[in-house]
N, C-alpha and C. Protein backbone atom coordinates (compact mmCIF):
# COMPACT_ATOMS: atom_id res chain seq x y z
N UNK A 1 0.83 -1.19 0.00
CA UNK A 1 0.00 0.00 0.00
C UNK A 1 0.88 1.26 0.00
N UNK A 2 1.67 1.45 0.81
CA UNK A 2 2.97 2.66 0.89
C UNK A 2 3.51 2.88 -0.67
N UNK A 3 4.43 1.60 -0.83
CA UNK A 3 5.22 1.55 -2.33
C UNK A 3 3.71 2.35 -3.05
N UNK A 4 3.01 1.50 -3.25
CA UNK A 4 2.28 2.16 -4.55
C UNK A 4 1.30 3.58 -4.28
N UNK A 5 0.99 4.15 -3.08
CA UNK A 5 1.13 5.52 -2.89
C UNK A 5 2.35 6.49 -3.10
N UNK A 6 3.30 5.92 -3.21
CA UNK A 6 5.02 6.53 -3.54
C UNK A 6 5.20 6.38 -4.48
N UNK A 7 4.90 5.50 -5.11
CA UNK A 7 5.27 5.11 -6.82
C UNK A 7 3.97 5.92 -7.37
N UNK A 8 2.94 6.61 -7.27
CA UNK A 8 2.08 7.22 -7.72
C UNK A 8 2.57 8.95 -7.45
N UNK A 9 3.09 9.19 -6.53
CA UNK A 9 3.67 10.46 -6.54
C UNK A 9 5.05 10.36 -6.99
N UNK A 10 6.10 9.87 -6.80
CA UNK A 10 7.06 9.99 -7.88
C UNK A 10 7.51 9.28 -9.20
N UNK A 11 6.37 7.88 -9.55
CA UNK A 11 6.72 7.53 -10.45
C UNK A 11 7.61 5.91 -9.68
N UNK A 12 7.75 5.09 -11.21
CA UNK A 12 8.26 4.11 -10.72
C UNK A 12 10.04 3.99 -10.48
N UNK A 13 10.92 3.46 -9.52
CA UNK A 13 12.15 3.80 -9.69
C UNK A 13 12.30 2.43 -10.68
N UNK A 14 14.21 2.63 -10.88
CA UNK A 14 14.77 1.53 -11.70
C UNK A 14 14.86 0.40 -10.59
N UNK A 15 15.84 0.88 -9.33
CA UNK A 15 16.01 -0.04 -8.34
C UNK A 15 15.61 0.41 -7.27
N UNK A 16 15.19 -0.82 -6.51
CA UNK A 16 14.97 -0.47 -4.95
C UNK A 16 15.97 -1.71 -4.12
N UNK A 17 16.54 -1.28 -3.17
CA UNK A 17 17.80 -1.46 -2.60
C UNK A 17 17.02 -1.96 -1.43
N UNK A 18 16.97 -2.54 -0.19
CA UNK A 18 16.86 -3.50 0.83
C UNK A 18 17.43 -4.06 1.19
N UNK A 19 17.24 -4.76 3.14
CA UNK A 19 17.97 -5.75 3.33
C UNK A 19 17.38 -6.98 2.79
N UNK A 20 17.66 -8.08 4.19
CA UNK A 20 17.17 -8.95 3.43
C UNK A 20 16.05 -9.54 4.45
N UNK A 21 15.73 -8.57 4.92
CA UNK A 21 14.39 -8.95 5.78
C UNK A 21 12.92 -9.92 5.15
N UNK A 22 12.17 -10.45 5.94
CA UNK A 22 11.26 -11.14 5.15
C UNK A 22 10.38 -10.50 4.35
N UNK A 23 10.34 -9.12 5.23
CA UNK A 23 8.99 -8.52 4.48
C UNK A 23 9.52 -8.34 3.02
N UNK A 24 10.89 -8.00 3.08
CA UNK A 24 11.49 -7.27 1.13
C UNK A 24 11.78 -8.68 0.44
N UNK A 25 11.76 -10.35 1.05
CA UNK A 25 11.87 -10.68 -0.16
C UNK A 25 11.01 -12.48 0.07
N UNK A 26 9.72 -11.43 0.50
CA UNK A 26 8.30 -12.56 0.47
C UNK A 26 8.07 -12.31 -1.00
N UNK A 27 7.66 -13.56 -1.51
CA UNK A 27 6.74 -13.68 -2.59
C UNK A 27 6.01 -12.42 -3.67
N UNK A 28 5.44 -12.26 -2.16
CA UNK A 28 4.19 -10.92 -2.58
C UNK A 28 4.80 -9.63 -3.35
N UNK A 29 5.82 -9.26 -2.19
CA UNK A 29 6.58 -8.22 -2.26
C UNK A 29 7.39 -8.30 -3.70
N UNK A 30 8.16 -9.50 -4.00
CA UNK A 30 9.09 -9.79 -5.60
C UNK A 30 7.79 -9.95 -6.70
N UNK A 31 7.20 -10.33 -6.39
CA UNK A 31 6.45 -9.94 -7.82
C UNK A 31 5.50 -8.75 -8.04
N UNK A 32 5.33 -7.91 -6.61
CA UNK A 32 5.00 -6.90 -7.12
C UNK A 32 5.89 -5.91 -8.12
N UNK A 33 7.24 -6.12 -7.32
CA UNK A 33 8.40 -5.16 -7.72
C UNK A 33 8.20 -5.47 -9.01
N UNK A 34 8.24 -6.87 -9.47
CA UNK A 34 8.58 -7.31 -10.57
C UNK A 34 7.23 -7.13 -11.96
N UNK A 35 6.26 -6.78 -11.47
CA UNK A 35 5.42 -6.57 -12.49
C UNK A 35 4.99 -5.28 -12.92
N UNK A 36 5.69 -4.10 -11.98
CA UNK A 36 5.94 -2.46 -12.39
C UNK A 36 7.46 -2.23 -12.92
N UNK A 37 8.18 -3.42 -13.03
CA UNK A 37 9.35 -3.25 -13.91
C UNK A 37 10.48 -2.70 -12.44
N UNK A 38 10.52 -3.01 -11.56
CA UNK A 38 11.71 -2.59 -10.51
C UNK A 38 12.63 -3.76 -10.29
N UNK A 39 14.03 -3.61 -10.65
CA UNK A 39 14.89 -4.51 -9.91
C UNK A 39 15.05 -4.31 -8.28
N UNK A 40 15.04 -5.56 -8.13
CA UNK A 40 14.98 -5.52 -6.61
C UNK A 40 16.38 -5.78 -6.49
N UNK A 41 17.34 -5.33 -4.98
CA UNK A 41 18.90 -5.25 -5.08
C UNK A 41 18.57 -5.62 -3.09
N UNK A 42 19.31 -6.82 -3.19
CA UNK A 42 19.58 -6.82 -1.41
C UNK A 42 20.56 -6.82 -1.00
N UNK A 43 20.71 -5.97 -0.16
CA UNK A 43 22.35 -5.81 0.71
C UNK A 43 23.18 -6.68 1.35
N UNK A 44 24.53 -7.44 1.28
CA UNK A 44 24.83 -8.59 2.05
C UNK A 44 24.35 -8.60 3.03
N UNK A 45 24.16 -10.23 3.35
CA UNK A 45 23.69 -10.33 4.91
C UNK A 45 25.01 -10.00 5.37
N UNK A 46 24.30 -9.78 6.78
CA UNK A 46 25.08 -9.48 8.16
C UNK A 46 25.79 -8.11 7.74
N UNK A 47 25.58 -7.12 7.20
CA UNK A 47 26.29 -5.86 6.82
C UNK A 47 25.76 -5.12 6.45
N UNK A 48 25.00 -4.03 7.95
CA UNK A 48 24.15 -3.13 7.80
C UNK A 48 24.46 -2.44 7.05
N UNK A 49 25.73 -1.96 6.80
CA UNK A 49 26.52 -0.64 6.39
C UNK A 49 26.32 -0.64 4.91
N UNK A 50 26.15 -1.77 4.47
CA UNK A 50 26.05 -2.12 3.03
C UNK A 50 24.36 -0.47 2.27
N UNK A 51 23.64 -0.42 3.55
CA UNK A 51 22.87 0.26 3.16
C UNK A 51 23.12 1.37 4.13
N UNK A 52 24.31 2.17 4.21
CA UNK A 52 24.45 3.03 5.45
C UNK A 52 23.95 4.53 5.42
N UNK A 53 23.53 5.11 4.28
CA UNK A 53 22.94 5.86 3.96
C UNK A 53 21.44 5.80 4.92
N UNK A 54 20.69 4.69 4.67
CA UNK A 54 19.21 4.83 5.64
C UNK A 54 19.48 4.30 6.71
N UNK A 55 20.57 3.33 7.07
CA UNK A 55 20.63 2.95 8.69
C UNK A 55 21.29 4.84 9.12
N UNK A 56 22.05 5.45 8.86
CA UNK A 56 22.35 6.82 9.33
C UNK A 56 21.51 7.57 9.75
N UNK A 57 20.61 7.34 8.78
CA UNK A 57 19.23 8.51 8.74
C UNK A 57 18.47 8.24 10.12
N UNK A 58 18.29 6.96 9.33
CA UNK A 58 16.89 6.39 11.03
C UNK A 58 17.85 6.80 12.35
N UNK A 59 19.22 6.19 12.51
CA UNK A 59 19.84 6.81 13.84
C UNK A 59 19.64 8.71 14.27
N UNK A 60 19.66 9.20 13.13
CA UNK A 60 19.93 10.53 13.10
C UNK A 60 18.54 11.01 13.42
N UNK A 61 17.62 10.19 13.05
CA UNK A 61 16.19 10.80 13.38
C UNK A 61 15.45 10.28 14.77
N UNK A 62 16.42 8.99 15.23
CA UNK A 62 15.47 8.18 16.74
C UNK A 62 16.77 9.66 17.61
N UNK A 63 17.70 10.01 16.90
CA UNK A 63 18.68 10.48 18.41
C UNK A 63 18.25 11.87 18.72
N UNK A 64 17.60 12.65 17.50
CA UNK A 64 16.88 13.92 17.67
C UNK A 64 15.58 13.68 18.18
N UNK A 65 14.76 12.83 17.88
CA UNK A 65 13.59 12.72 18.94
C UNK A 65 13.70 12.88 20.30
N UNK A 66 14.48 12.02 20.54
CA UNK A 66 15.34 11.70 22.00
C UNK A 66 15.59 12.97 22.41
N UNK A 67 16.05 13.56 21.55
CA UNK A 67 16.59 14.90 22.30
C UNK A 67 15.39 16.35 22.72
N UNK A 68 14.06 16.24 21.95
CA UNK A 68 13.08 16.27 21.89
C UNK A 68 12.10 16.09 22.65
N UNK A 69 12.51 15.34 23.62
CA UNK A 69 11.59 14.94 24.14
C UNK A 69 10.85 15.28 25.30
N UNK A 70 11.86 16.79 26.22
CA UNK A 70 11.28 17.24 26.89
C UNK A 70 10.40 18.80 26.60
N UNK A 71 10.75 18.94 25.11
CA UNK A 71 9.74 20.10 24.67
C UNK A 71 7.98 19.50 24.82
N UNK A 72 8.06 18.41 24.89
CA UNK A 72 6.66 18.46 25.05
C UNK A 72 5.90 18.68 23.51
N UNK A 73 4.57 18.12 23.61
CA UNK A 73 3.66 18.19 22.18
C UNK A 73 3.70 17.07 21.39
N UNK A 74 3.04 17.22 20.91
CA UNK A 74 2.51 15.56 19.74
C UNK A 74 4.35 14.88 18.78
N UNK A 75 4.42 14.23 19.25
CA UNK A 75 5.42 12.85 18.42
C UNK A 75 5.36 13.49 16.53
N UNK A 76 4.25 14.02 16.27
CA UNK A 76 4.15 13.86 14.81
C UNK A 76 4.71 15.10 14.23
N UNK A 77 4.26 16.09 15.39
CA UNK A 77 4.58 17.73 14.52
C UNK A 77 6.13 17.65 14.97
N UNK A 78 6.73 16.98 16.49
CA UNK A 78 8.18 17.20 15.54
C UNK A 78 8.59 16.32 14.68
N UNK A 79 8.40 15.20 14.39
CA UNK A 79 8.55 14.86 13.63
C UNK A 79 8.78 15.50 11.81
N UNK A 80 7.74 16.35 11.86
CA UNK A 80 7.45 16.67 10.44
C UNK A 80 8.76 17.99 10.55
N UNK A 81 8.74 18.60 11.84
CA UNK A 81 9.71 19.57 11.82
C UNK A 81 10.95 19.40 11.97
N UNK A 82 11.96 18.00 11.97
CA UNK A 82 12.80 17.43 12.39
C UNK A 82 13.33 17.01 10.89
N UNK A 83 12.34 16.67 10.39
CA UNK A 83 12.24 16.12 8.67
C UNK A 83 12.55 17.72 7.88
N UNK A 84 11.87 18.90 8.34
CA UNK A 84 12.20 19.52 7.46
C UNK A 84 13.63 19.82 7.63
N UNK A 85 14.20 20.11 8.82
CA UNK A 85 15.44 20.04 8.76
C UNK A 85 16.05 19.58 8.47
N UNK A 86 16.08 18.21 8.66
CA UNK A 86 17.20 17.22 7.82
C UNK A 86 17.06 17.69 6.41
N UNK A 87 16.02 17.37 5.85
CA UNK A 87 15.85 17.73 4.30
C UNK A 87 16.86 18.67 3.47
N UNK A 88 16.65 19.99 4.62
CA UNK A 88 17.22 20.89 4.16
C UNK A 88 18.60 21.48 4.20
N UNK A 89 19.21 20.59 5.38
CA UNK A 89 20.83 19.97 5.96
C UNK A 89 21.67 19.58 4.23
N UNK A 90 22.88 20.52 3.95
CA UNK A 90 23.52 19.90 2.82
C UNK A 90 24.33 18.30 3.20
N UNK A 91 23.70 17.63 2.27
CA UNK A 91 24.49 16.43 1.97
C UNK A 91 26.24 16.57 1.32
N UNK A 92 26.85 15.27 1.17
CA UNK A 92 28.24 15.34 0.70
C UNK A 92 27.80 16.22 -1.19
N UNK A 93 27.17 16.06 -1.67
CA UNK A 93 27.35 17.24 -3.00
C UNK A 93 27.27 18.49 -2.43
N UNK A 94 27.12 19.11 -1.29
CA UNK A 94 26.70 20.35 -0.99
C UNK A 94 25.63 20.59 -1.41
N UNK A 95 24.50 20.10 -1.50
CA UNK A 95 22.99 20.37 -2.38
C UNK A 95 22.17 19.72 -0.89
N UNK A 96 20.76 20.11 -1.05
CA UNK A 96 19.93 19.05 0.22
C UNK A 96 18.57 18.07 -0.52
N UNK A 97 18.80 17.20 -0.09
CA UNK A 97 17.52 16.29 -0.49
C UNK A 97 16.39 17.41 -0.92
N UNK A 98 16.17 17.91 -0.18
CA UNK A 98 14.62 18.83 -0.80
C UNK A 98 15.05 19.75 -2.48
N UNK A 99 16.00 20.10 -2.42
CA UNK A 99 16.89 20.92 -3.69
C UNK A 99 16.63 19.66 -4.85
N UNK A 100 17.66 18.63 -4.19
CA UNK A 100 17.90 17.61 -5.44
C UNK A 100 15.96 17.14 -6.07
N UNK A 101 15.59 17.22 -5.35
CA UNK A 101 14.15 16.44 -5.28
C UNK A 101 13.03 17.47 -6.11
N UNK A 102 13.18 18.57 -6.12
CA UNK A 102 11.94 19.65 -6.67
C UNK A 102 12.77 20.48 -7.57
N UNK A 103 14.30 20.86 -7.52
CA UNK A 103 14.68 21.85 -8.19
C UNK A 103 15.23 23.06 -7.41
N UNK A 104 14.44 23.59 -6.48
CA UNK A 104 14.69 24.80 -5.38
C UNK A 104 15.14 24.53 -4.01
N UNK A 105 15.33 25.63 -3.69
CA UNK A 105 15.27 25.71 -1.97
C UNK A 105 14.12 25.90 -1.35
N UNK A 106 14.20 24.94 -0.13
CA UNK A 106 13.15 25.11 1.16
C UNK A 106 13.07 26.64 1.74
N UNK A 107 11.77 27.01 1.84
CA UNK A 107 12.09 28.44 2.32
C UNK A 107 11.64 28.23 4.13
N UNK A 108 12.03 28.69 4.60
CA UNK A 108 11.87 27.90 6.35
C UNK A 108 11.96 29.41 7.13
N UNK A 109 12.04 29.46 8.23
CA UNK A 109 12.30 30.75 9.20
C UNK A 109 13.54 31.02 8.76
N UNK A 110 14.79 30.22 9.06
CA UNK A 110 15.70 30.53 8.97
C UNK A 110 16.53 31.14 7.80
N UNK A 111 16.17 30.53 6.90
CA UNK A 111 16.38 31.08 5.09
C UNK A 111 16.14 32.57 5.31
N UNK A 112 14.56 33.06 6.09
CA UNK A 112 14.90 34.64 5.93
C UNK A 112 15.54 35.34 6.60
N UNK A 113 15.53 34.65 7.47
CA UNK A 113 17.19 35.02 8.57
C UNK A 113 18.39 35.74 7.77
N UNK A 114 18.84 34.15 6.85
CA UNK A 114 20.48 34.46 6.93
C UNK A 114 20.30 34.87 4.93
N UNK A 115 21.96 35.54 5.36
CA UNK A 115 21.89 36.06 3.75
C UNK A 115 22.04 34.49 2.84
N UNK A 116 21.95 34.60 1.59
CA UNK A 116 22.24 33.40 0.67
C UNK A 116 23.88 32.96 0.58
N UNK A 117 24.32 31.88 0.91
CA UNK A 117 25.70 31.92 1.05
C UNK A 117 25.73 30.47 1.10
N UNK A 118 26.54 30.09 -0.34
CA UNK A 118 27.28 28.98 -0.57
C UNK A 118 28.80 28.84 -0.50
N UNK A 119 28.71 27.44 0.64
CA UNK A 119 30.50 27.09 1.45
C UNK A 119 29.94 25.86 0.49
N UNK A 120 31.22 26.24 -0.99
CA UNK A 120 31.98 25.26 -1.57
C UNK A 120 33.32 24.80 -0.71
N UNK A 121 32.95 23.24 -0.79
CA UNK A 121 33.62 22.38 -0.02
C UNK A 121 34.47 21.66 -1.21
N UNK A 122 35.97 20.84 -0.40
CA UNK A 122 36.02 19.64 -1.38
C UNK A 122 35.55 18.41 -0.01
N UNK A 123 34.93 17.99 -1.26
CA UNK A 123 34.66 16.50 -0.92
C UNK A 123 35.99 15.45 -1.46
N UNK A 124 36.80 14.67 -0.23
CA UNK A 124 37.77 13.72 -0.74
C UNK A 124 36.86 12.36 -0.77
N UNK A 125 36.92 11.54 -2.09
CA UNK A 125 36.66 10.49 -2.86
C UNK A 125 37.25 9.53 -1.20
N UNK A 126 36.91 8.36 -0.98
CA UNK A 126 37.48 7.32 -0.26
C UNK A 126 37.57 6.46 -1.49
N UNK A 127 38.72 6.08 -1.13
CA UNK A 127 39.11 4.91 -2.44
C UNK A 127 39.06 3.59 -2.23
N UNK A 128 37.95 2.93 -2.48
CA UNK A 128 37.05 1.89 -2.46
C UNK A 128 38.45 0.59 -2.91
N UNK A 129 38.01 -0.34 -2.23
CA UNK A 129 38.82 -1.81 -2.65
C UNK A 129 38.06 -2.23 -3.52
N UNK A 130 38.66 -2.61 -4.95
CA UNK A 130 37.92 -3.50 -6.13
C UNK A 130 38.93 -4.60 -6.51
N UNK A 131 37.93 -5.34 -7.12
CA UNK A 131 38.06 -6.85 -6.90
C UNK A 131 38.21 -6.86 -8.66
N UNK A 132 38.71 -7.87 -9.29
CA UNK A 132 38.42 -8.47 -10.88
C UNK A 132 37.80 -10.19 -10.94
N UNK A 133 37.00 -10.14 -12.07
CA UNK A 133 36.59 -11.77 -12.22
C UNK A 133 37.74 -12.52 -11.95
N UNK A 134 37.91 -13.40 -10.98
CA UNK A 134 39.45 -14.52 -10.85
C UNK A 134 40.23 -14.41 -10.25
N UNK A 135 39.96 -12.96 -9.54
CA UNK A 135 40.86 -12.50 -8.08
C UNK A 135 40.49 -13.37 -7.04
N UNK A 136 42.06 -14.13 -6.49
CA UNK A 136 41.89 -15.06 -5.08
C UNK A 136 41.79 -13.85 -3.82
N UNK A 137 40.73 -14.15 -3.15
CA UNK A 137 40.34 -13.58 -2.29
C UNK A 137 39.78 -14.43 -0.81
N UNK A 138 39.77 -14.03 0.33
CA UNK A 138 39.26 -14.30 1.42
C UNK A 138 37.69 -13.59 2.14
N UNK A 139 37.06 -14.22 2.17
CA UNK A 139 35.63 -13.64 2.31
C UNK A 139 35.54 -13.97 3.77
N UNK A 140 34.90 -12.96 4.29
CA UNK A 140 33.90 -13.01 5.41
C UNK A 140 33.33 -14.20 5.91
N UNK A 141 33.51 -15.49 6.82
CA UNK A 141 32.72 -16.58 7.14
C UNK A 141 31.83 -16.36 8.18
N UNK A 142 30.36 -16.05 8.05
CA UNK A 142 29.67 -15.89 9.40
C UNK A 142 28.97 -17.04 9.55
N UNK A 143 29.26 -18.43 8.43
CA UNK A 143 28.88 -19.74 8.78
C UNK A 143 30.19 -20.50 9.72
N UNK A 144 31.06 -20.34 10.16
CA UNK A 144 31.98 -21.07 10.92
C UNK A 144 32.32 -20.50 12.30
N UNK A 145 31.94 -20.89 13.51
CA UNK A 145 32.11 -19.88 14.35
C UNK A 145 33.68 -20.18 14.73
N UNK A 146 34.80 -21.39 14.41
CA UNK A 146 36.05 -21.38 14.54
C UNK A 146 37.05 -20.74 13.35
N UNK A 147 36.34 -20.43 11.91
CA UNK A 147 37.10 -19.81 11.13
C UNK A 147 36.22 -18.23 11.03
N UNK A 148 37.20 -17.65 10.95
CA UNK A 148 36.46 -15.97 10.80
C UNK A 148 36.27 -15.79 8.86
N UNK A 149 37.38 -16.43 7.97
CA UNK A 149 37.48 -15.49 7.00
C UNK A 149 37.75 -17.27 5.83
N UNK A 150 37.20 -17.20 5.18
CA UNK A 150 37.26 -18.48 3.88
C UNK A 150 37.79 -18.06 2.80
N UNK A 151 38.65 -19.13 1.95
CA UNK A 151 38.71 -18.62 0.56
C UNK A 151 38.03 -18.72 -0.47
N UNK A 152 38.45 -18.00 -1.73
CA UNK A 152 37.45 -18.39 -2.43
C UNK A 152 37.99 -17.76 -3.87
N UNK A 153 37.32 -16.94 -5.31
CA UNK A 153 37.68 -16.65 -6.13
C UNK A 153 36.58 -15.31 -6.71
N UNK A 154 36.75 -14.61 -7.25
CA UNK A 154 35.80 -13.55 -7.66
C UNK A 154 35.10 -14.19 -8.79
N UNK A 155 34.20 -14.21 -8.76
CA UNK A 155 32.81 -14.90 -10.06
C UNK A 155 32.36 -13.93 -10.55
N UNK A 156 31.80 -13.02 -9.87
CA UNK A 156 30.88 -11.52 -10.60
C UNK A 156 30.82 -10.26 -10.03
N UNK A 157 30.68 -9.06 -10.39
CA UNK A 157 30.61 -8.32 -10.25
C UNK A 157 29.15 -7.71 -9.80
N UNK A 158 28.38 -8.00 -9.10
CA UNK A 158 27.05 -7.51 -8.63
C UNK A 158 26.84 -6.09 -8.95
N UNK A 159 27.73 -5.06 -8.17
CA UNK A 159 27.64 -3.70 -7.95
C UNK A 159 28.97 -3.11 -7.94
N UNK A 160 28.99 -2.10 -7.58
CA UNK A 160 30.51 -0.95 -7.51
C UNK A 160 30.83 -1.94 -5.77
N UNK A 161 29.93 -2.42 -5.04
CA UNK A 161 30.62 -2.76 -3.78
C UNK A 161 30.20 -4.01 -3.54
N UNK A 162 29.76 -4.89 -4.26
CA UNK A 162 29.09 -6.16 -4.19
C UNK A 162 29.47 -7.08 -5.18
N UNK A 163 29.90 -8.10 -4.75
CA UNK A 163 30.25 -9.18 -5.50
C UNK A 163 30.06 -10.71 -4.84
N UNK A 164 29.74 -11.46 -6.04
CA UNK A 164 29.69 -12.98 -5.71
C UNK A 164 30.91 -13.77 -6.22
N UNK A 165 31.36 -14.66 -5.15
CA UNK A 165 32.50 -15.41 -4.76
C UNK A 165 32.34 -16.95 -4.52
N UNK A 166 32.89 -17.55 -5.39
CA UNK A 166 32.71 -19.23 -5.57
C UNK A 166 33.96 -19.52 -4.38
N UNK A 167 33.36 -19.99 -3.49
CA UNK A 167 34.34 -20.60 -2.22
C UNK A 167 35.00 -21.56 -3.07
N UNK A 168 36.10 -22.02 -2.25
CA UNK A 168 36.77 -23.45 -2.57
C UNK A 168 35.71 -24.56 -2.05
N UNK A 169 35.21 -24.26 -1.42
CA UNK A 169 34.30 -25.75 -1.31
C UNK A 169 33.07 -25.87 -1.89
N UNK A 170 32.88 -24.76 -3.52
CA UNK A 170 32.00 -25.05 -4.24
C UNK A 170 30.89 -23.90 -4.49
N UNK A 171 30.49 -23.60 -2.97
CA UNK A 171 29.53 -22.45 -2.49
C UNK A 171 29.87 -21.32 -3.07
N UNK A 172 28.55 -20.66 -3.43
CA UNK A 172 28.49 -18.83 -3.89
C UNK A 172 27.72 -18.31 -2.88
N UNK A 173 28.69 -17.78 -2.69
CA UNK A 173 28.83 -16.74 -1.16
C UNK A 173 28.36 -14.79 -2.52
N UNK A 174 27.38 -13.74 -1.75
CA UNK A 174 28.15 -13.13 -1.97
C UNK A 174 28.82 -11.82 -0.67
N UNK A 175 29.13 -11.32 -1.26
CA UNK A 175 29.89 -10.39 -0.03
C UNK A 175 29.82 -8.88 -0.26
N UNK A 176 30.06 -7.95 0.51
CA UNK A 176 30.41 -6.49 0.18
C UNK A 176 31.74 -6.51 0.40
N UNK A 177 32.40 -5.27 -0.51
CA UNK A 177 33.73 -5.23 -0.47
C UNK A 177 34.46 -5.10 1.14
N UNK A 178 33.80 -4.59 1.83
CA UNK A 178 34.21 -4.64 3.47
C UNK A 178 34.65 -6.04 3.86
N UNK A 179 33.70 -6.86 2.99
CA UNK A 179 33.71 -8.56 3.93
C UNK A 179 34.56 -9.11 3.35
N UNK A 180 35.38 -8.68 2.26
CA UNK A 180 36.80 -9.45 1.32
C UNK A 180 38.03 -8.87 1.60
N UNK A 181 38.86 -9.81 1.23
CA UNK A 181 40.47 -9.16 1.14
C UNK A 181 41.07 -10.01 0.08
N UNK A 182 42.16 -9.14 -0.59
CA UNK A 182 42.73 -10.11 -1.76
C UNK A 182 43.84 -10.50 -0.74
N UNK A 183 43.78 -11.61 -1.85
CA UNK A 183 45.03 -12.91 -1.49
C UNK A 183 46.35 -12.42 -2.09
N UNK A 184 47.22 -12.42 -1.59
CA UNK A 184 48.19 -12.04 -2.50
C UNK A 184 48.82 -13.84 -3.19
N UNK A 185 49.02 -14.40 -4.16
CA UNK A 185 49.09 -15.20 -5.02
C UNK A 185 50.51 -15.79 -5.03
């Protein structure tokens, strides 16, 4: 019911990203995705971070409630006023969700406050570990509680941080780049 009130105001996306909870990959849920044309994409198990963008958010929004909580008044209106702020908070492009999303700026109390003033930043790149098809590598074991880390070989390329890995004992594991290390050969 949500998805398709959201998919009616913005339209359908290409992908929708998830863990791997039951509700995102019951039956119901994959063939809905699948009959409005959405690839569905799930994040390795055991690696919240894999989606750290919305685990951030939700922390960032239960720790301001919290903080909230002795102003007193309805759960919902701060809520909605907690949201506009974040919204309007620049992200790493220097732009804010509400900008990227409509085109403009949020106009709020504070906007008529302060003069208009953009702090161009640099943003430094983190330089991601990548893997090639056939790279010996060591993966993440959260099936062995006496071995921490298994070997194995690079099979595919999933994503920019996701890949599937044919263990030596046959199994396709896959992993996020966090949960691998190359072998040196």
């Amino acid at each position: 019911k949500e998805l398709r009130k959201m998919f009616s105001t913005f339209g359908l996306p290409l992908v929708l990203v998830s863990d791997n909870g039951s509700q995102f990959t019951s039956t119901i849920f994959c063939q809905f995705l699948s009959a409005n044309g959405v690839v569905h994409k799930t994040t390795a198990p055991y690696h919240p971070s894999s989606n750290g963008q919305a685990e951030r958010y939700v922390q960032t929004v239960k720790k301001s409630l919290r903080a909230m909580e002795d102003e007193g008044g309805k759960i919902e209106l701060k809520l909605y006023r907690l949201l506009m702020q974040l919204r309007q908070s620049p992200n790493t492009t220097g732009s804010n969700s509400y900008n990227l999303m409509f085109g403009r700026s949020v106009r709020t109390h504070l906007s008529l406050l302060l003069p208009d003033s953009k702090n161009a930043q640099e943003v430094t790149r983190i330089v991601r570990r990548q893997f090639q098809v056939g790279d010996r590598v060591q993966a993440r074991d959260y099936t062995n509680s006496r071995y921490k880390w298994s070997f194995g070989t690079i099979m595919e390329k999933e994503s920019s941080l996701l890949y599937k890995v044919k263990m030596d004992d046959g199994s396709v594991w896959r992993r996020h780049v966090d949960q691998l290390l190359k072998c040196e050969v």
